[in-house]
Coordinates of C-alpha atoms in Angstrom, one line a residue:
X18 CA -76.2 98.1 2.8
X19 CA -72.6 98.6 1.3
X20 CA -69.7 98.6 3.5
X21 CA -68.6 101.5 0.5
X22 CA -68.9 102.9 -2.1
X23 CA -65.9 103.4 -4.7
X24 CA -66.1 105.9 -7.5
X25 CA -63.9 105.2 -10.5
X26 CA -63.1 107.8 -12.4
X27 CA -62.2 104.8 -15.6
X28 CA -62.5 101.0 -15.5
X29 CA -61.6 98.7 -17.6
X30 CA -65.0 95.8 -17.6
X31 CA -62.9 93.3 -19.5
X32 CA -63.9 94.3 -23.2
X33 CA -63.4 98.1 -22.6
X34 CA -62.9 101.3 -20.5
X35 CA -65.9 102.6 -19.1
X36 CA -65.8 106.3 -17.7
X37 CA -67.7 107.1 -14.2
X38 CA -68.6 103.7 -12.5
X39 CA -70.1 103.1 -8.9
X40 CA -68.7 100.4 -7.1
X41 CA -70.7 99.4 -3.9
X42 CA -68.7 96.5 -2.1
X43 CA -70.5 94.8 1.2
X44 CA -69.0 94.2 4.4
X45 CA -68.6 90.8 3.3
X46 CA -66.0 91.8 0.7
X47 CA -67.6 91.5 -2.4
X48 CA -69.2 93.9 -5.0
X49 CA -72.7 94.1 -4.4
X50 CA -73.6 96.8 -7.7
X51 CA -71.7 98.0 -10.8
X52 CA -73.6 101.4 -11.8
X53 CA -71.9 103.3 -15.5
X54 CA -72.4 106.5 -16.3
X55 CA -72.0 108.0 -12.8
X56 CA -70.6 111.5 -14.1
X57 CA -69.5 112.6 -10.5
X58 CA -68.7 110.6 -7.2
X59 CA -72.2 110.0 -4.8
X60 CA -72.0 111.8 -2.0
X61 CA -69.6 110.0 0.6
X62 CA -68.2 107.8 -2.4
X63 CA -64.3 107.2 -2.3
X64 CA -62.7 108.6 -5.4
X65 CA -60.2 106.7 -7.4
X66 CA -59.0 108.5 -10.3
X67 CA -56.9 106.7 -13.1
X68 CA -57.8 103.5 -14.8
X69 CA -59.1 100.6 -12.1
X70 CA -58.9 97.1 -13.5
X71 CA -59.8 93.9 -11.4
X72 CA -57.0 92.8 -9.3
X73 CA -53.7 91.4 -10.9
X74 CA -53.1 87.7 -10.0
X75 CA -49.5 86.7 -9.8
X76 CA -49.5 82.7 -10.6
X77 CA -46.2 81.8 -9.9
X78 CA -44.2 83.2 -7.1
X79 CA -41.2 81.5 -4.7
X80 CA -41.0 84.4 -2.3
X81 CA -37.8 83.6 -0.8
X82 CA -36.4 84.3 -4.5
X83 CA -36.4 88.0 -3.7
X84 CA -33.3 87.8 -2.0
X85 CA -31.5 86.8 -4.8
X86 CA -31.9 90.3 -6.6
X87 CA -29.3 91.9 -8.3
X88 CA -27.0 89.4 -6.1
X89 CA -27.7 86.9 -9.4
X90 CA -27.6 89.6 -12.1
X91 CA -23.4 90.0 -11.5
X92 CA -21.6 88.3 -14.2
X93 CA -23.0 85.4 -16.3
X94 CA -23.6 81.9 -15.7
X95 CA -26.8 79.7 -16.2
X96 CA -29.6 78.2 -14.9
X97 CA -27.9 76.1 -12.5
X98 CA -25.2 78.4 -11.3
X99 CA -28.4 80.6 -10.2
X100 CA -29.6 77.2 -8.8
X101 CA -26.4 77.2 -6.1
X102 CA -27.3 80.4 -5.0
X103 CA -31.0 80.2 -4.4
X104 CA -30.0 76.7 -2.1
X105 CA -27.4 79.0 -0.1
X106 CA -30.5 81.4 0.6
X107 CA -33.0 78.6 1.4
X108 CA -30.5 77.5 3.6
X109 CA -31.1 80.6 6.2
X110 CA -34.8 80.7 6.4
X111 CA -36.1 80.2 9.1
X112 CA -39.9 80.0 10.2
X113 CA -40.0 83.7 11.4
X114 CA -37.3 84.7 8.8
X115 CA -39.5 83.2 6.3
X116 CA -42.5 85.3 7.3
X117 CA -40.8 88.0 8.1
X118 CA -39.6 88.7 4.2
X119 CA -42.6 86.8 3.2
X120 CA -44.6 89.5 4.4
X121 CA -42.2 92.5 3.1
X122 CA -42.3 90.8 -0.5
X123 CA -46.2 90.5 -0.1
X124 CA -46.4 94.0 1.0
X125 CA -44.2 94.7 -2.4
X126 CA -47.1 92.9 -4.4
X127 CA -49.9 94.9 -3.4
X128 CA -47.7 98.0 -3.8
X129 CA -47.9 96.7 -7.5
X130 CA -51.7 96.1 -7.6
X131 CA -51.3 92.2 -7.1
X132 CA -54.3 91.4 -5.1
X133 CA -53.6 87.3 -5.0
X134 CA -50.2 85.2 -5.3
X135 CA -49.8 81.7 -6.0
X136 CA -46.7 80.6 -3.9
X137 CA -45.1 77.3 -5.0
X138 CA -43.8 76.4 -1.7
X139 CA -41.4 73.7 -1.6
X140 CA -39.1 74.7 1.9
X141 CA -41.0 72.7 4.2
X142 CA -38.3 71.4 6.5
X143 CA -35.6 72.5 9.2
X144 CA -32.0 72.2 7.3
X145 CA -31.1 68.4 7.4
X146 CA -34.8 68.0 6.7
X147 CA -36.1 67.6 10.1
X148 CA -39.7 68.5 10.6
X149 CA -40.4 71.4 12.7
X150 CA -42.2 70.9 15.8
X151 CA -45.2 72.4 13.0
X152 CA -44.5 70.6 10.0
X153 CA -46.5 73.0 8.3
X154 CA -44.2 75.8 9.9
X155 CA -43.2 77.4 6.6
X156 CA -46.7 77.1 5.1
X157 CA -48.2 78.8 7.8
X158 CA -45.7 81.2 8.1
X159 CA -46.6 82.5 4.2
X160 CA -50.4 82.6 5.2
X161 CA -49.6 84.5 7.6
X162 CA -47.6 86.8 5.9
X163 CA -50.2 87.3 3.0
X164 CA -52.6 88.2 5.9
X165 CA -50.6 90.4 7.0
X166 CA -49.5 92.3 3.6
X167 CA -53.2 91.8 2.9
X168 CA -53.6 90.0 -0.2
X169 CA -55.4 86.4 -1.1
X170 CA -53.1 83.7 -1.3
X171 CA -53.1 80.3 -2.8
X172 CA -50.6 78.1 -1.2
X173 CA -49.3 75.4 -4.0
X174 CA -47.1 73.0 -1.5
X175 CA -45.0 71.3 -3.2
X176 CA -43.7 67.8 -3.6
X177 CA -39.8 67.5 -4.2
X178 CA -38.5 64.2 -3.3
X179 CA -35.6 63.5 -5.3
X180 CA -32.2 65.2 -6.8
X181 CA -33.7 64.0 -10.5
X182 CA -34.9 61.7 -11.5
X183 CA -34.8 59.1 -8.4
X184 CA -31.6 60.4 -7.1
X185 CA -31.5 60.8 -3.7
X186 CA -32.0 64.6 -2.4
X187 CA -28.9 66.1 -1.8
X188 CA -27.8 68.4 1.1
X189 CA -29.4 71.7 0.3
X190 CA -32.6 69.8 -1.1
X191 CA -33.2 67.6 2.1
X192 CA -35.3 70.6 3.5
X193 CA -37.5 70.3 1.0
X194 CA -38.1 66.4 0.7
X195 CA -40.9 64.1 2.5
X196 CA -39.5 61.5 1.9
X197 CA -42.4 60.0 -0.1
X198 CA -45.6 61.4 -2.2
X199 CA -47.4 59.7 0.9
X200 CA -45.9 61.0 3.4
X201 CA -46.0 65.3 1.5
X202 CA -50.2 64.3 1.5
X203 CA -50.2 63.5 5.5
X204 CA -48.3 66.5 6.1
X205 CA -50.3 69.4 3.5
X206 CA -53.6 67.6 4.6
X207 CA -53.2 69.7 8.0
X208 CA -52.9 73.0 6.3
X209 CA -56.8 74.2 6.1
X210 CA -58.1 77.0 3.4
X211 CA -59.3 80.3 5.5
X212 CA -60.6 83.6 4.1
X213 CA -57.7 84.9 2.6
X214 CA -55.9 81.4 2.0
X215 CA -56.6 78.0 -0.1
X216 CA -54.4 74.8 -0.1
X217 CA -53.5 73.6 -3.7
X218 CA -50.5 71.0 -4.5
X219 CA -47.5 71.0 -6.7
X220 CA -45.5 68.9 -8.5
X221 CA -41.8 70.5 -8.4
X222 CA -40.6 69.0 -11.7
X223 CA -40.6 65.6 -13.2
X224 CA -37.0 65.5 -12.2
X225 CA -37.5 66.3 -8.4
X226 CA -41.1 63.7 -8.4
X227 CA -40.1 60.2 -9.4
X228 CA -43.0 58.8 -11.6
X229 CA -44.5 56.5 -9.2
X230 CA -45.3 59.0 -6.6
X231 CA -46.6 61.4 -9.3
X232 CA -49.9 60.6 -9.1
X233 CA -50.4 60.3 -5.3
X234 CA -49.9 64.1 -5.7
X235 CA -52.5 64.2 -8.6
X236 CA -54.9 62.1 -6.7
X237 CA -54.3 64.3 -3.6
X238 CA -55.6 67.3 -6.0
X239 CA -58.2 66.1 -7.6
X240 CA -60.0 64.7 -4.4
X241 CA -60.1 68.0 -3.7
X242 CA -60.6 70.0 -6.7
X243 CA -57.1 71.9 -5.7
X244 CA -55.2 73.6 -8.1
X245 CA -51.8 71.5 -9.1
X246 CA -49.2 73.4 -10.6
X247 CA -45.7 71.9 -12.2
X248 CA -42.7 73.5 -13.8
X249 CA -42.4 71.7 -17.1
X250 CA -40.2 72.0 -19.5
X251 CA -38.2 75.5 -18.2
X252 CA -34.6 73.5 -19.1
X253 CA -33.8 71.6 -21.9
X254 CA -31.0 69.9 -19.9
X255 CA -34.5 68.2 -17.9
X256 CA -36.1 67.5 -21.4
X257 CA -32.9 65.4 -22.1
X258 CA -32.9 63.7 -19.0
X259 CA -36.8 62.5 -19.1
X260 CA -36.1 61.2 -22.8
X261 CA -33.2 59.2 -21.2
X262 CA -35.1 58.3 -18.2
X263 CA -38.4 57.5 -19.6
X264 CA -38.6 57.4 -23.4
X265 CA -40.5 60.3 -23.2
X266 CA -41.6 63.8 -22.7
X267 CA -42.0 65.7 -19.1
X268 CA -45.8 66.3 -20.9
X269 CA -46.1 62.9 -21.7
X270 CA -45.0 61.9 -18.5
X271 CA -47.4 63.8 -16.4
X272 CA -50.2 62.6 -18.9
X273 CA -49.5 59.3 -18.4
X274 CA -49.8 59.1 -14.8
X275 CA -53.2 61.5 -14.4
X276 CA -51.2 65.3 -13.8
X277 CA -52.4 67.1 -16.7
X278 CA -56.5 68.7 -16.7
X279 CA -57.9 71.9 -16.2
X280 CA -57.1 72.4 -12.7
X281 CA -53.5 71.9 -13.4
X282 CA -51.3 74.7 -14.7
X283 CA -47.8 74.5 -16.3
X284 CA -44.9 76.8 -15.6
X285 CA -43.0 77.9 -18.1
X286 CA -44.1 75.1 -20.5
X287 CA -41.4 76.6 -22.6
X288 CA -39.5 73.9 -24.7
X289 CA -42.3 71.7 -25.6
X290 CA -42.9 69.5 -28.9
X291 CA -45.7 69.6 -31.2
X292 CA -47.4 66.5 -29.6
X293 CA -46.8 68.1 -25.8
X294 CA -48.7 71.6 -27.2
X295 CA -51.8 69.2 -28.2
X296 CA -51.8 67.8 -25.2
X297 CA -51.6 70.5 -23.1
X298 CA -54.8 72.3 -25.2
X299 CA -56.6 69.2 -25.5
X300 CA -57.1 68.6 -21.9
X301 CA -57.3 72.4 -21.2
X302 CA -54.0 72.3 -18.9
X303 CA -53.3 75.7 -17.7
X304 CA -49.6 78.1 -18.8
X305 CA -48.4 80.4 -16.4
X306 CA -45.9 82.7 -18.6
X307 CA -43.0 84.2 -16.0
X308 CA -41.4 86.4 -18.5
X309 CA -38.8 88.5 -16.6
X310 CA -37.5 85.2 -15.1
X311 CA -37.7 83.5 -18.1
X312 CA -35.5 86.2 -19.5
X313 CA -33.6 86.7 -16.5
X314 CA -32.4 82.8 -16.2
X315 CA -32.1 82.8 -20.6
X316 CA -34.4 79.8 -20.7
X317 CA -35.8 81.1 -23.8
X318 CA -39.3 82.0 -25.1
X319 CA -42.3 79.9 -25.1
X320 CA -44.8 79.1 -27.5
X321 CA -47.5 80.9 -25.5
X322 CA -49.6 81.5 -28.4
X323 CA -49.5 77.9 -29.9
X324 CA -50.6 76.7 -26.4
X325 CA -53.4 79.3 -26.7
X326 CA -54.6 78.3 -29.4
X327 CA -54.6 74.5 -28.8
X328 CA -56.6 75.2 -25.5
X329 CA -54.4 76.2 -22.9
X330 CA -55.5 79.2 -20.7
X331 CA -52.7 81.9 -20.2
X332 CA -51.6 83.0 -16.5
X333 CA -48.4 85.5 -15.7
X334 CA -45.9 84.9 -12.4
X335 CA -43.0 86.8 -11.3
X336 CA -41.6 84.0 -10.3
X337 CA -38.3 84.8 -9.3
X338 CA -38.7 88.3 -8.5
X339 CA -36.1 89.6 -10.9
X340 CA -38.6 92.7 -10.7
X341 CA -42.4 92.2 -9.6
X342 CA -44.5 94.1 -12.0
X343 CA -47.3 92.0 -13.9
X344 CA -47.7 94.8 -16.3
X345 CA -44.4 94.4 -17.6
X346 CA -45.2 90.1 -17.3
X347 CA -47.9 90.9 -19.2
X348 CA -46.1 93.3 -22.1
X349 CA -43.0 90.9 -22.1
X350 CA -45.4 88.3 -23.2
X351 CA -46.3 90.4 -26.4
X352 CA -43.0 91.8 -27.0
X353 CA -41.2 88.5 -26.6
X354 CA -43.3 87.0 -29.4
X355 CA -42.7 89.5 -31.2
X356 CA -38.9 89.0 -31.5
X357 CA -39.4 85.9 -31.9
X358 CA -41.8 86.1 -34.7
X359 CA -40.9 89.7 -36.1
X360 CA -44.6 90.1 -36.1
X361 CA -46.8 92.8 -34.0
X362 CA -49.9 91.6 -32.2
X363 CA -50.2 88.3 -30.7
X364 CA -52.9 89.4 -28.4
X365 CA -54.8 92.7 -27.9
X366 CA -54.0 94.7 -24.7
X367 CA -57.5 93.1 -23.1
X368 CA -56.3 89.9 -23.7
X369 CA -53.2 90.5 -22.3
X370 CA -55.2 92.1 -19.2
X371 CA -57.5 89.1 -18.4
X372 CA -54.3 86.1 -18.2
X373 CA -53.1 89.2 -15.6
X374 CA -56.6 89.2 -14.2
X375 CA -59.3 86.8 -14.4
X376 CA -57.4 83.8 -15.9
X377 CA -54.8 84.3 -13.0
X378 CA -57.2 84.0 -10.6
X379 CA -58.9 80.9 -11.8
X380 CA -55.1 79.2 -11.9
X381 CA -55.2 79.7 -8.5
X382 CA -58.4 79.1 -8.0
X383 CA -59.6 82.0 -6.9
X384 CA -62.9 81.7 -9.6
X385 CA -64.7 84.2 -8.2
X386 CA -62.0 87.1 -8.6
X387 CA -60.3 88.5 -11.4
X388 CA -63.7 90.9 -12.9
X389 CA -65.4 94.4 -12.1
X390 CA -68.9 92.8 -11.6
X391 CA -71.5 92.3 -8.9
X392 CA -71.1 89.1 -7.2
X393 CA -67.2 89.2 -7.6
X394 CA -64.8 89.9 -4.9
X395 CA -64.3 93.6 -4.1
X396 CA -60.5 93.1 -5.4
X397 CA -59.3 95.9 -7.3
X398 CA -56.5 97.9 -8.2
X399 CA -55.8 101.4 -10.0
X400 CA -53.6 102.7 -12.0
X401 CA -52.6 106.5 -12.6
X402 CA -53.3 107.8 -15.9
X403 CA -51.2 111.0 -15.4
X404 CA -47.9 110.2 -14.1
X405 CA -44.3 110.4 -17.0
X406 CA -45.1 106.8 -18.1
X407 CA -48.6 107.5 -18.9
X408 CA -50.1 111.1 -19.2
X409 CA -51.3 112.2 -23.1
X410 CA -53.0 109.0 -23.5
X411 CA -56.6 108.8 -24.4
X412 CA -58.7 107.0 -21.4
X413 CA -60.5 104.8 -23.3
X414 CA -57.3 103.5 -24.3
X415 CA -56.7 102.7 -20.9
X416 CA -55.8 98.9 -21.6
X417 CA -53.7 99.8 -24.5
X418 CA -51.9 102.3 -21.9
X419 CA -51.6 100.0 -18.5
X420 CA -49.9 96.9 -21.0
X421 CA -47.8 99.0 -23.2
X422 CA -46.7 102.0 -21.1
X423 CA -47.5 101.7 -17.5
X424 CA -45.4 100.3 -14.4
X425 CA -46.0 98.8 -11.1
X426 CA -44.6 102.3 -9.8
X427 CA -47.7 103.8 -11.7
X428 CA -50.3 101.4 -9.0
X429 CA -52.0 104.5 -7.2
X430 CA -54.9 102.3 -5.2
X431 CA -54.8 98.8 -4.4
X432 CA -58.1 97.5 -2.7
X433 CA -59.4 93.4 -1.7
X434 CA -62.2 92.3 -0.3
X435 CA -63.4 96.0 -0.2
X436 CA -60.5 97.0 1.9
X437 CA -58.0 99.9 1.3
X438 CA -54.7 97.6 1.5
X439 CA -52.5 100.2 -0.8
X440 CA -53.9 104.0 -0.7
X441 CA -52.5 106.7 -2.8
X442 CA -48.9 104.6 -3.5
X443 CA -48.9 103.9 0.2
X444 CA -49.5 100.3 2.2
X445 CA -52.0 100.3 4.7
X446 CA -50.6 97.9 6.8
X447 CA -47.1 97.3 6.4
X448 CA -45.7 101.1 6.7
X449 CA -42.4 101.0 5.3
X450 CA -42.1 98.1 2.8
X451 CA -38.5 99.4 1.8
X452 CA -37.1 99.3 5.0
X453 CA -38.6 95.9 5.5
X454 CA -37.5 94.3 2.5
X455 CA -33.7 95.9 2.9
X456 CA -33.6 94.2 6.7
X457 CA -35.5 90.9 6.2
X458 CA -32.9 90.3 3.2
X459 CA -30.3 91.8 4.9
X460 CA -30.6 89.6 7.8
X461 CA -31.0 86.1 5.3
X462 CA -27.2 87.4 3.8
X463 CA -25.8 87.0 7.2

């Protein structure tokens, strides 16, 4: 029997928008049937009206980042004058701090129909690096936090053991560091997958993962089948340093010593060569895009659709947090090319819909997410087809409208595993989320 049944008054089944659909999910959190053409809501049904799409997967996230808004937009600078104040805010966390914003900025998330986060987690340690008494402290305190907020997470703990490029960590980085590629594996082979949770890995950077310990994390991955993430190529400044360092590319790099493959999933993959782009595709390496960051930090624009089309699969992060809204990750994508092309279309709206959705998911390996169908998790979220952003538009252009026109402030319904988590532009579980981010933030500030 079905835990529930949702009626959707549109729903967008990957291809296209389908009008009146039945969703039964089953008390174990998934969706059971998928009936169309249901004209009016079954009796007992709950009713979502607006455009549902599969829940959005945000593939890159450092939570503790979203302190750093508007603090970081005053004046200008660069990438690593940003850098010095991100390190002053890592410095304050704090195992309850940590979950304490953790779970405001999750809470934020589903409020933007983000049913699952990938959170590169790289502040393991106590400032000074000493362990906690936990040296999974911080890790556990994000799973708990996603629990909490009520979305899926997949914790991608991160290896960072050097300054760059075998320089020893300095100060602010010591929390981060194990020491060793050994010694990160011990530690992040305690953390255990649950429900709502998996374990994946991370490489930080070719910069912050001397060579020789990269494929200890690698190894540690594929063991597992884990998802690895890496931020690759986001500066040029680190492109210079590899090529002095090495001879070579940070893609080359990771392919020599067994980090690329199709569990593994680039960040930002934005100043790459022709060679790097077929190696990415050829060995089906993941891209998570981060836009607004990308934006944000004036990194530049990535050749998203070259890595497409050599065989890279597209995922979207907010990354930083400048504003969490996959929508607009997912129309910055488009309008970036654009710009940098003066040409319209790069990818149709659905496209744009399923590296927010389904290709998300599989990034963080979530495979079983990211699609309306039976057998899927119940994770959905819905979008309102009438507000000032959206009204006037035809329904069955629903895609065309959620990409090009909507907001995360247009998120009516957020659901996962079959659970109400957002209702009506309100959370379930965390009742105030503004109050909560303004004192958790607040509080890291001093």
């Amino acid at each position: 029997m079905p835990l529930k049944t949702y009626w959707l008054e549109h729903a967008w089944l990957g291809t296209h928008v389908e009008p009146g659909v039945a969703l039964d999910a089953t008390d174990d959190g998934r969706i059971s049937a998928l009936r169309i053409g249901v004209e009016t809501p079954p009796p007992g049904a709950e009713v979502l009206r607006g455009l549902t799409l599969p829940g959005l997967a945000n593939a890159h996230s450092h939570a503790f980042h979203r302190a750093l808004r508007s603090t970081v937009q005053v004046g200008s600078g660069t990438f690593w004058t940003w850098r010095d104040f991100m390190y002053k805010v890592a410095q304050n966390l704090t195992p309850d701090s940590y979950f304490a914003l953790a779970r405001a900025v999750y809470a934020e998330m589903a409020l933007a129909g983000i049913t699952a986060v990938g959170e590169f987690h790289y502040v393991h340690h106590a400032p000074g690096g000493v362990p906690y008494a936990d040296p999974n402290a911080m890790g556990e305190a994000l799973i708990a936090a996603a629990a909490e907020a009520g979305i899926r997470i997949t914790l991608l703990d991160t290896a960072y053991l050097s300054a760059g490029f075998g320089e020893a960590p300095n100060p602010h980085q010591l929390r981060f560091s194990d020491g060793t590629a050994d010694a990160w594996a011990e530690r992040v082979s305690a953390l255990k997958s649950r429900e709502h949770a998996l374990i994946g890995a991370a490489i930080h950077s070719v910069r912050a993962v001397p060579a020789g310990e990269l494929a200890t994390v690698a190894g540690w991955a594929s063991a597992r089948r884990a998802p690895l993430h890496v931020h690759l190529s986001e500066q040029t400044a680190e492109n210079d340093a590899c090529l002095a360092a090495h001879g070579r590319t940070p893609t080359q790099l990771l392919a020599d010593h067994g980090v690329l493959g199709p569990r593994t999933t680039g960040v930002h993959n934005t100043h790459l060569t022709d060679a790097d782009i077929a190696l990415l595709g050829s060995t089906t390496t993941g891209t998570c895009m981060c836009p607004t960051t990308e934006r944000d930090l004036a990194d530049g624009i990535g050749p998203a659709v070259r890595l497409q089309r050599a065989g890279s699969p597209l995922s979207l992060g907010s990354d930083s947090h400048a504003v969490i809204d996959l929508l607009e990750e997912a129309r910055a994508m488009e309008l970036n090319e654009r710009l940098s092309s003066r040409t319209r279309g790069h990818w149709t709206a659905n496209a744009l819909l399923t590296a927010a959705t389904e290709d998300g998911h599989a990034a963080l390996g979530w495979s079983d997410a990211g699609r309306l169908e039976a057998g899927a998790l119940a994770d959905f979220t819905t979008i309102a087809l009438d507000s000032v952003r959206t009204a006037g538009a035809l329904p069955r252009l629903g895609a065309e409208t959620a990409v090009f026109a909507a907001s995360a402030a247009d998120v009516r319904h957020t659901v996962v595993g079959g659970r109400h988590i957002v209702r009506d532009g309100a959370h379930t579980l965390v009742p105030d989320v503004p109050t909560a981010l303004a004192t958790t933030i607040a509080a890291l500030r001093g």
